């Protein structure tokens, strides 16, 4: 080979250093896809394709609709949010259209339901892997090609929220959001850089100098289109418009103060924002100014930002022409913004208040109580979560990001500080050091923001945010920042606030952390200490330089991301380990009851044989309305909002509440109603069809403290000043084994047992009397970790909480004398008699038992109380129980003694668990011995009814007739006298097909009293034997409730 040929032939090193991104980046994408698809088979069960979570299922509905009506999206959905219907603005977006299009392509225009579901199943993994591409591009702009690759690698290795949102099965739109946001951020960065280079000013626009304006115009238009596409995926992405607006404001003011024209920045805003507005106008689908849907807000806010930028540019020209002091310009702009906001709040107070509320709820560390009931919307560093996981704040961050968060934070600080330090001005350097000290003081001494917050009547976190923001703005006004880097800095600040306000927004922060690490790598390799301008200089790298780079990378990526470490009480996970631990969740359990509902209850529109099922097309196209007019025979299914989408998709029935939190307050008011009358009023007050709610589904989590029971208490507003503490009371026991600390247990109040949800799940609507079990406590003054003296309710010294007695009289006497004790309050043991429900009957339970889950949730607390954990589990702890709301059979009785109590009871069998329970109801007689009661359970005629004629094919059926009886009394001749009759109740009289009226006459029965034989009855009204005390096995539990070993521990602890 000749010398000239050798010169022309590139070496392997030349090829690698020139083309390494082309190989490395696809490798990262493929690796990310592999990690995210590991658990694919977990979601395929018995020929069914399952999804994870709640929202993914509603996306399946939207994708199916779009496939049938491509490219249209569902304009309104009456199959959720009964009795109103709903338009979910965050669903039926570009995300669903892309997936529907992919399914159509793969399915050659006619995809099967299985293919559609599988396409949606893998979509989050694909979107999650693709986020690496714009992450690399943004990282490259900040830290060169090496920095860009490093950013993509960081993103690939992160084991936290970003990974979980992109795993197979988690088919929500979440992971598509950062993909399209990063594309918009990238396009805006390019537009700002081009504008800063080409300097498009008003004169060029006035002269229509297309050649000079072409590049700025093109990239600004693309930036606007990218922002609009992001909002097409997620309408609340209007936040990015706000972030961009803040950047334009800050950049233009800072530019003018530094003797630079702000017009080139205004040009980007004036072009990009109207284009975004026009594209959003094409998607408007609902009236008003809501944040979560395609509304006028997504049009008007971009126009306001673009117009505001033009106004600021004009004001700068006027200011300059009048030769005014430039330092006065920021004051004028601040005044202009304040006046504009003030006028806005006066003209449209509702809209203004909604925007401010959503802003604080998203980035202002002020998520509302209702929002915090959503697991993904809780604060990232929520004290309760930290305590539950045994983590500190730093430990929580490390488990989410490893050390990359802290290295990214260091990079952000350097990005903000570099122009100040490089200026050589000692005052600016002093400002940076002072600002950094103030920020450190705020976070290291929380008492400072706490005190300021108390004085100002504001949240301490909001005070801290305001101070930090002011310090950053002060630094920006003093330094000359590259436009795209300042934009990234503003963007990072906002998404960091969002991530710490709501944990879910960490899927935005993860790419942000990655790109800031790219900037850090770029700064390191280009620093004067290493002097490596880029990988092209690989042949000139000394050993110490290579070692320094490798050491820095290993320090950032090694712990957590490659090697798990212990953090608090937990061990961190690598991305590939975390990805394996995913699955569809409890929808697989709910699938059984919902499948039963689909097959054994009337179709929507055919309740009672109305024959209007054809008016409720499952994938029909319906016009938008605030209150859908349902046809006769349509009905709702009441449950907690978490399960609404499952009811719609897996049961093909209409839920009253859904994961949009529509109907959450109504569901809470119904489920926690203290009596049946109030729960009925909740339903009938809903629109005109609310009374047509026919079924109620309750699972163990809804009915169990420590699981989901607390969530409805946040939304409950049927009574004033009712909160979780009205249902549950916390008691404490000193625990030597827990470093001498007090450990808590939960005592259930009578209000808990009176709640409709409790009556349904624990007692199946039957009456229930208390048992002679007492929980005893005493006030005790203790010191908190901070040294503050507080009074807590603790176990009596040397004794356990739980006491048992031989009868109710003794138990109540003890409670009255003690003053700090309560009958019952553990498991299913109430403090007072619980009245029976008249219009609700159990019709089906799931095959899966929740016994172990309940024990894991409340077992520890039962042990702390000194109780046998097993005794606190209901006798029939089915995972899901389905109830039917029926008119019931009104029984008019006679033949009983005057002014006594009549009891009706019947045994019912649950076939799939092979268990029985007794439904019991009591009624008082009048002076003539007449009485009336409404019974919800039939005893005969089941086979005459089913879905075909508009009724329920009941699974839970009576084993015999009702026994209607009075308490036994002692007759004048010493005999035992009682009144009783057997009563058969036909199904048609219960379900509303008949007139619902039945008569019964009691017969007098007299038996000779035999001394020493039988037990007879003692006529007690407080012992509880008259009600269904065996409904959950309490008769045998009373003696086994006490836990001797734990009681001994309590005595030793005292």
Short mmCIF file of C-alpha atoms in Angstrom, two decimals, residues 190-527:
data_model
loop_
_atom_site.label_atom_id
_atom_site.label_comp_id
_atom_site.label_asym_id
_atom_site.label_seq_id
_atom_site.Cartn_x
_atom_site.Cartn_y
_atom_site.Cartn_z
CA UNK A 190 -32.13 26.10 18.77
CA UNK A 191 -34.52 28.94 17.97
CA UNK A 192 -32.99 31.10 20.71
CA UNK A 193 -29.44 30.36 19.56
CA UNK A 194 -30.26 31.12 15.92
CA UNK A 195 -32.04 34.35 16.92
CA UNK A 196 -29.08 35.37 19.08
CA UNK A 197 -26.79 34.82 16.10
CA UNK A 198 -28.93 36.37 13.36
CA UNK A 199 -30.34 39.20 15.54
CA UNK A 200 -33.78 39.66 13.90
CA UNK A 201 -34.94 43.14 14.91
CA UNK A 202 -37.96 45.23 14.00
CA UNK A 203 -36.28 46.95 11.05
CA UNK A 204 -35.69 43.62 9.32
CA UNK A 205 -39.34 42.68 9.87
CA UNK A 206 -40.53 46.06 8.56
CA UNK A 207 -38.31 45.71 5.46
CA UNK A 208 -39.50 42.10 4.97
CA UNK A 209 -35.91 40.96 4.66
CA UNK A 210 -36.72 37.28 4.18
CA UNK A 211 -33.10 36.24 3.73
CA UNK A 212 -32.14 37.70 7.08
CA UNK A 213 -35.25 36.36 8.82
CA UNK A 214 -35.42 32.92 7.22
CA UNK A 215 -33.52 30.88 9.81
CA UNK A 216 -34.92 32.63 12.91
CA UNK A 217 -38.40 32.40 11.42
CA UNK A 218 -38.03 28.71 10.57
CA UNK A 219 -36.69 27.62 13.95
CA UNK A 220 -39.10 29.81 15.92
CA UNK A 221 -42.01 28.31 13.98
CA UNK A 222 -40.69 24.80 14.67
CA UNK A 223 -40.39 25.67 18.36
CA UNK A 224 -44.02 26.80 18.42
CA UNK A 225 -45.13 23.65 16.63
CA UNK A 226 -43.15 21.47 19.05
CA UNK A 227 -44.72 23.18 22.04
CA UNK A 228 -48.17 22.63 20.52
CA UNK A 229 -47.42 18.95 19.86
CA UNK A 230 -46.42 18.56 23.50
CA UNK A 231 -49.77 20.01 24.55
CA UNK A 232 -51.51 17.76 22.02
CA UNK A 233 -50.07 14.87 24.01
CA UNK A 234 -50.90 16.39 27.41
CA UNK A 235 -53.08 19.54 27.60
CA UNK A 236 -51.78 20.52 31.08
CA UNK A 237 -48.47 20.94 29.27
CA UNK A 238 -49.62 24.54 29.06
CA UNK A 239 -47.16 24.74 31.97
CA UNK A 240 -44.35 24.80 29.40
CA UNK A 241 -45.90 27.90 27.84
CA UNK A 242 -45.80 29.49 31.28
CA UNK A 243 -42.18 28.42 31.79
CA UNK A 244 -41.24 29.82 28.40
CA UNK A 245 -43.12 33.03 29.19
CA UNK A 246 -41.17 33.45 32.42
CA UNK A 247 -37.95 32.90 30.49
CA UNK A 248 -38.86 35.52 27.87
CA UNK A 249 -39.66 37.99 30.63
CA UNK A 250 -36.42 37.39 32.52
CA UNK A 251 -34.20 37.24 29.44
CA UNK A 252 -35.61 40.39 27.84
CA UNK A 253 -35.32 42.39 31.04
CA UNK A 254 -31.78 41.14 31.68
CA UNK A 255 -30.72 41.84 28.09
CA UNK A 256 -31.99 45.42 28.19
CA UNK A 257 -30.36 46.13 31.55
CA UNK A 258 -27.04 44.94 30.08
CA UNK A 259 -27.30 47.40 27.13
CA UNK A 260 -28.44 44.73 24.70
CA UNK A 261 -31.56 44.77 22.56
CA UNK A 262 -34.26 42.27 23.64
CA UNK A 263 -35.89 42.28 20.19
CA UNK A 264 -34.32 39.06 18.93
CA UNK A 265 -35.76 37.24 21.96
CA UNK A 266 -39.13 38.90 21.39
CA UNK A 267 -38.99 37.71 17.78
CA UNK A 268 -38.83 34.06 18.91
CA UNK A 269 -41.80 34.62 21.18
CA UNK A 270 -43.77 36.57 18.58
CA UNK A 271 -43.43 33.73 16.06
CA UNK A 272 -43.51 30.57 18.20
CA UNK A 273 -46.37 31.45 20.52
CA UNK A 274 -49.00 32.39 17.87
CA UNK A 275 -48.16 29.22 15.95
CA UNK A 276 -48.66 27.20 19.12
CA UNK A 277 -51.96 29.02 19.69
CA UNK A 278 -53.22 28.33 16.16
CA UNK A 279 -52.38 24.64 16.42
CA UNK A 280 -54.09 24.43 19.82
CA UNK A 281 -57.17 26.18 18.44
CA UNK A 282 -57.59 23.23 16.08
CA UNK A 283 -57.96 20.90 19.10
CA UNK A 284 -60.44 22.85 21.24
CA UNK A 285 -63.07 20.36 22.38
CA UNK A 286 -64.65 21.86 25.48
CA UNK A 287 -65.73 25.31 26.63
CA UNK A 288 -64.15 27.33 29.39
CA UNK A 289 -60.60 27.83 30.56
CA UNK A 290 -59.78 24.49 32.16
CA UNK A 291 -56.16 23.41 32.47
CA UNK A 292 -56.64 19.70 31.95
CA UNK A 293 -58.48 19.72 28.61
CA UNK A 294 -58.35 21.34 25.20
CA UNK A 295 -59.86 24.70 26.10
CA UNK A 296 -59.46 28.37 25.28
CA UNK A 297 -56.67 28.62 27.84
CA UNK A 298 -54.33 26.63 25.58
CA UNK A 299 -54.97 29.25 22.89
CA UNK A 300 -55.07 32.49 24.86
CA UNK A 301 -52.04 31.93 27.10
CA UNK A 302 -49.59 31.47 24.18
CA UNK A 303 -51.07 34.57 22.55
CA UNK A 304 -50.64 36.47 25.82
CA UNK A 305 -46.99 35.36 26.09
CA UNK A 306 -46.26 36.33 22.48
CA UNK A 307 -48.08 39.63 22.80
CA UNK A 308 -46.39 40.35 26.11
CA UNK A 309 -42.95 39.82 24.57
CA UNK A 310 -43.78 42.25 21.76
CA UNK A 311 -45.02 44.76 24.33
CA UNK A 312 -41.79 44.49 26.33
CA UNK A 313 -39.71 44.98 23.18
CA UNK A 314 -41.75 48.08 22.30
CA UNK A 315 -41.37 49.40 25.85
CA UNK A 316 -37.60 48.88 25.62
CA UNK A 317 -37.51 51.00 22.43
CA UNK A 318 -39.53 53.73 24.08
CA UNK A 319 -37.32 53.56 27.16
CA UNK A 320 -34.18 53.85 25.05
CA UNK A 321 -35.55 56.67 22.89
CA UNK A 322 -36.39 58.65 26.01
CA UNK A 323 -32.86 58.03 27.33
CA UNK A 324 -34.25 56.74 30.62
CA UNK A 325 -32.14 54.94 33.20
CA UNK A 326 -31.98 51.29 32.16
CA UNK A 327 -32.08 50.04 35.76
CA UNK A 328 -35.59 51.45 35.98
CA UNK A 329 -36.81 49.16 33.20
CA UNK A 330 -37.17 46.06 35.45
CA UNK A 331 -39.26 48.11 37.90
CA UNK A 332 -41.53 49.28 35.10
CA UNK A 333 -41.90 45.75 33.78
CA UNK A 334 -42.67 44.41 37.27
CA UNK A 335 -45.34 47.09 37.67
CA UNK A 336 -46.80 46.26 34.25
CA UNK A 337 -46.97 42.56 35.12
CA UNK A 338 -48.58 43.30 38.50
CA UNK A 339 -51.22 45.56 36.96
CA UNK A 340 -51.96 43.01 34.24
CA UNK A 341 -52.41 40.23 36.77
CA UNK A 342 -54.55 42.46 38.94
CA UNK A 343 -56.85 43.35 36.05
CA UNK A 344 -57.02 39.68 35.07
CA UNK A 345 -58.03 38.68 38.58
CA UNK A 346 -60.78 41.31 38.62
CA UNK A 347 -62.11 40.62 35.12
CA UNK A 348 -62.02 36.81 35.34
CA UNK A 349 -61.60 35.91 39.01
CA UNK A 350 -62.64 32.28 38.52
CA UNK A 351 -60.18 31.69 35.71
CA UNK A 352 -57.40 33.54 37.52
CA UNK A 353 -58.02 31.60 40.73
CA UNK A 354 -58.03 28.31 38.84
CA UNK A 355 -54.72 29.07 37.14
CA UNK A 356 -53.06 30.12 40.40
CA UNK A 357 -54.43 27.07 42.21
CA UNK A 358 -53.18 24.70 39.53
CA UNK A 359 -49.83 26.47 39.43
CA UNK A 360 -49.31 26.09 43.19
CA UNK A 361 -50.65 22.55 43.04
CA UNK A 362 -48.08 21.68 40.38
CA UNK A 363 -44.89 23.62 41.15
CA UNK A 364 -45.63 25.54 44.34
CA UNK A 365 -45.14 22.80 46.96
CA UNK A 366 -48.83 23.23 47.77
CA UNK A 367 -50.63 20.13 46.49
CA UNK A 368 -54.14 20.03 47.94
CA UNK A 369 -55.30 17.34 50.37
CA UNK A 370 -57.51 15.84 47.68
CA UNK A 371 -54.62 15.72 45.24
CA UNK A 372 -52.42 14.03 47.82
CA UNK A 373 -54.83 11.08 48.03
CA UNK A 374 -53.45 10.18 44.61
CA UNK A 375 -50.28 8.20 45.24
CA UNK A 376 -48.46 9.76 42.30
CA UNK A 377 -49.38 13.30 43.37
CA UNK A 378 -47.94 13.18 46.89
CA UNK A 379 -44.91 15.35 47.67
CA UNK A 380 -41.65 13.67 46.73
CA UNK A 381 -40.26 14.15 50.24
CA UNK A 382 -43.55 13.61 52.08
CA UNK A 383 -42.70 12.98 55.77
CA UNK A 384 -45.19 10.12 55.97
CA UNK A 385 -43.62 8.32 53.02
CA UNK A 386 -40.11 8.89 54.38
CA UNK A 387 -41.12 7.49 57.77
CA UNK A 388 -42.88 4.53 56.20
CA UNK A 389 -39.81 3.62 54.15
CA UNK A 390 -37.31 4.47 56.87
CA UNK A 391 -35.62 7.08 54.67
CA UNK A 392 -34.18 10.53 55.12
CA UNK A 393 -34.76 13.18 52.44
CA UNK A 394 -31.31 12.59 50.97
CA UNK A 395 -31.87 8.83 51.10
CA UNK A 396 -35.09 9.21 49.13
CA UNK A 397 -33.26 11.23 46.47
CA UNK A 398 -30.44 8.70 46.29
CA UNK A 399 -32.87 5.80 45.85
CA UNK A 400 -34.47 7.67 42.94
CA UNK A 401 -31.37 9.09 41.20
CA UNK A 402 -28.27 7.67 42.81
CA UNK A 403 -25.68 10.45 42.97
CA UNK A 404 -26.69 11.91 39.62
CA UNK A 405 -29.13 14.31 41.25
CA UNK A 406 -26.38 15.87 43.33
CA UNK A 407 -23.96 16.04 40.42
CA UNK A 408 -26.73 17.57 38.32
CA UNK A 409 -27.45 20.05 41.11
CA UNK A 410 -23.78 20.99 41.18
CA UNK A 411 -23.91 21.50 37.42
CA UNK A 412 -27.00 23.72 37.74
CA UNK A 413 -25.32 25.84 40.38
CA UNK A 414 -22.24 26.20 38.19
CA UNK A 415 -24.42 27.05 35.17
CA UNK A 416 -26.04 29.83 37.20
CA UNK A 417 -22.82 31.00 38.84
CA UNK A 418 -20.34 30.79 35.96
CA UNK A 419 -21.24 34.12 34.30
CA UNK A 420 -21.06 35.88 37.67
CA UNK A 421 -17.69 34.36 38.54
CA UNK A 422 -16.18 34.71 35.07
CA UNK A 423 -17.11 38.41 34.96
CA UNK A 424 -14.22 39.20 37.31
CA UNK A 425 -16.44 41.59 39.27
CA UNK A 426 -15.89 40.99 43.00
CA UNK A 427 -19.38 42.32 43.79
CA UNK A 428 -20.97 39.76 41.52
CA UNK A 429 -18.83 37.02 43.00
CA UNK A 430 -19.82 38.20 46.46
CA UNK A 431 -23.48 38.13 45.44
CA UNK A 432 -23.10 34.50 44.34
CA UNK A 433 -21.43 33.47 47.60
CA UNK A 434 -24.02 35.32 49.68
CA UNK A 435 -26.94 33.90 47.71
CA UNK A 436 -25.53 30.38 48.03
CA UNK A 437 -25.18 30.90 51.78
CA UNK A 438 -28.79 32.08 52.12
CA UNK A 439 -30.07 29.09 50.16
CA UNK A 440 -28.00 26.72 52.30
CA UNK A 441 -29.31 28.38 55.45
CA UNK A 442 -32.92 27.96 54.31
CA UNK A 443 -32.51 24.23 53.74
CA UNK A 444 -30.25 23.54 56.72
CA UNK A 445 -32.29 25.57 59.22
CA UNK A 446 -36.00 24.91 58.43
CA UNK A 447 -37.02 27.06 61.39
CA UNK A 448 -36.23 30.17 59.33
CA UNK A 449 -38.75 29.60 56.51
CA UNK A 450 -41.16 28.14 59.06
CA UNK A 451 -41.03 31.36 61.09
CA UNK A 452 -41.39 33.55 58.01
CA UNK A 453 -44.28 31.42 56.81
CA UNK A 454 -46.07 31.75 60.14
CA UNK A 455 -45.57 35.51 60.14
CA UNK A 456 -46.82 35.88 56.58
CA UNK A 457 -49.57 33.27 56.81
CA UNK A 458 -48.05 31.22 53.99
CA UNK A 459 -46.62 27.74 53.51
CA UNK A 460 -42.96 27.62 54.56
CA UNK A 461 -42.08 25.76 51.35
CA UNK A 462 -43.66 28.55 49.32
CA UNK A 463 -41.66 31.12 51.29
CA UNK A 464 -38.46 29.19 50.58
CA UNK A 465 -39.34 28.96 46.89
CA UNK A 466 -39.98 32.72 46.72
CA UNK A 467 -36.65 33.58 48.37
CA UNK A 468 -34.66 31.23 46.13
CA UNK A 469 -36.45 32.56 43.03
CA UNK A 470 -35.67 36.15 44.00
CA UNK A 471 -32.00 35.33 44.50
CA UNK A 472 -31.78 33.60 41.11
CA UNK A 473 -33.46 36.55 39.39
CA UNK A 474 -31.03 38.91 41.09
CA UNK A 475 -28.10 36.93 39.73
CA UNK A 476 -29.55 36.76 36.22
CA UNK A 477 -29.95 40.54 36.06
CA UNK A 478 -26.26 40.96 36.83
CA UNK A 479 -24.71 38.50 34.38
CA UNK A 480 -24.56 37.85 30.66
CA UNK A 481 -26.07 34.41 30.01
CA UNK A 482 -26.15 32.49 26.77
CA UNK A 483 -29.88 32.50 25.84
CA UNK A 484 -30.29 28.75 25.46
CA UNK A 485 -28.44 28.03 28.70
CA UNK A 486 -30.57 30.52 30.61
CA UNK A 487 -33.67 28.90 29.13
CA UNK A 488 -32.48 25.49 30.34
CA UNK A 489 -31.77 26.95 33.76
CA UNK A 490 -35.32 28.36 34.04
CA UNK A 491 -36.79 25.09 32.75
CA UNK A 492 -34.77 23.00 35.22
CA UNK A 493 -35.85 25.23 38.11
CA UNK A 494 -39.53 24.75 37.29
CA UNK A 495 -39.44 21.00 36.71
CA UNK A 496 -37.45 20.52 39.91
CA UNK A 497 -40.15 22.39 41.82
CA UNK A 498 -42.79 20.28 40.08
CA UNK A 499 -40.99 17.03 40.95
CA UNK A 500 -40.73 17.92 44.62
CA UNK A 501 -44.35 19.11 44.71
CA UNK A 502 -45.76 15.93 43.14
CA UNK A 503 -43.70 12.77 43.00
CA UNK A 504 -44.96 11.83 39.53
CA UNK A 505 -43.19 14.79 37.91
CA UNK A 506 -39.88 13.10 38.59
CA UNK A 507 -40.36 11.57 35.15
CA UNK A 508 -39.73 15.11 33.88
CA UNK A 509 -36.87 15.76 36.24
CA UNK A 510 -35.01 12.58 35.26
CA UNK A 511 -34.14 13.86 31.74
CA UNK A 512 -33.36 17.22 33.33
CA UNK A 513 -30.92 15.57 35.72
CA UNK A 514 -29.39 13.71 32.76
CA UNK A 515 -28.81 16.82 30.65
CA UNK A 516 -27.33 18.71 33.60
CA UNK A 517 -24.88 15.85 34.02
CA UNK A 518 -24.06 16.29 30.35
CA UNK A 519 -23.23 19.93 31.07
CA UNK A 520 -21.06 18.83 34.01
CA UNK A 521 -19.12 16.38 31.83
CA UNK A 522 -18.68 19.05 29.19
CA UNK A 523 -17.31 21.46 31.75
CA UNK A 524 -14.95 18.84 33.17
CA UNK A 525 -13.42 17.73 29.87
CA UNK A 526 -13.05 21.32 28.71
CA UNK A 527 -11.68 22.63 31.98
#
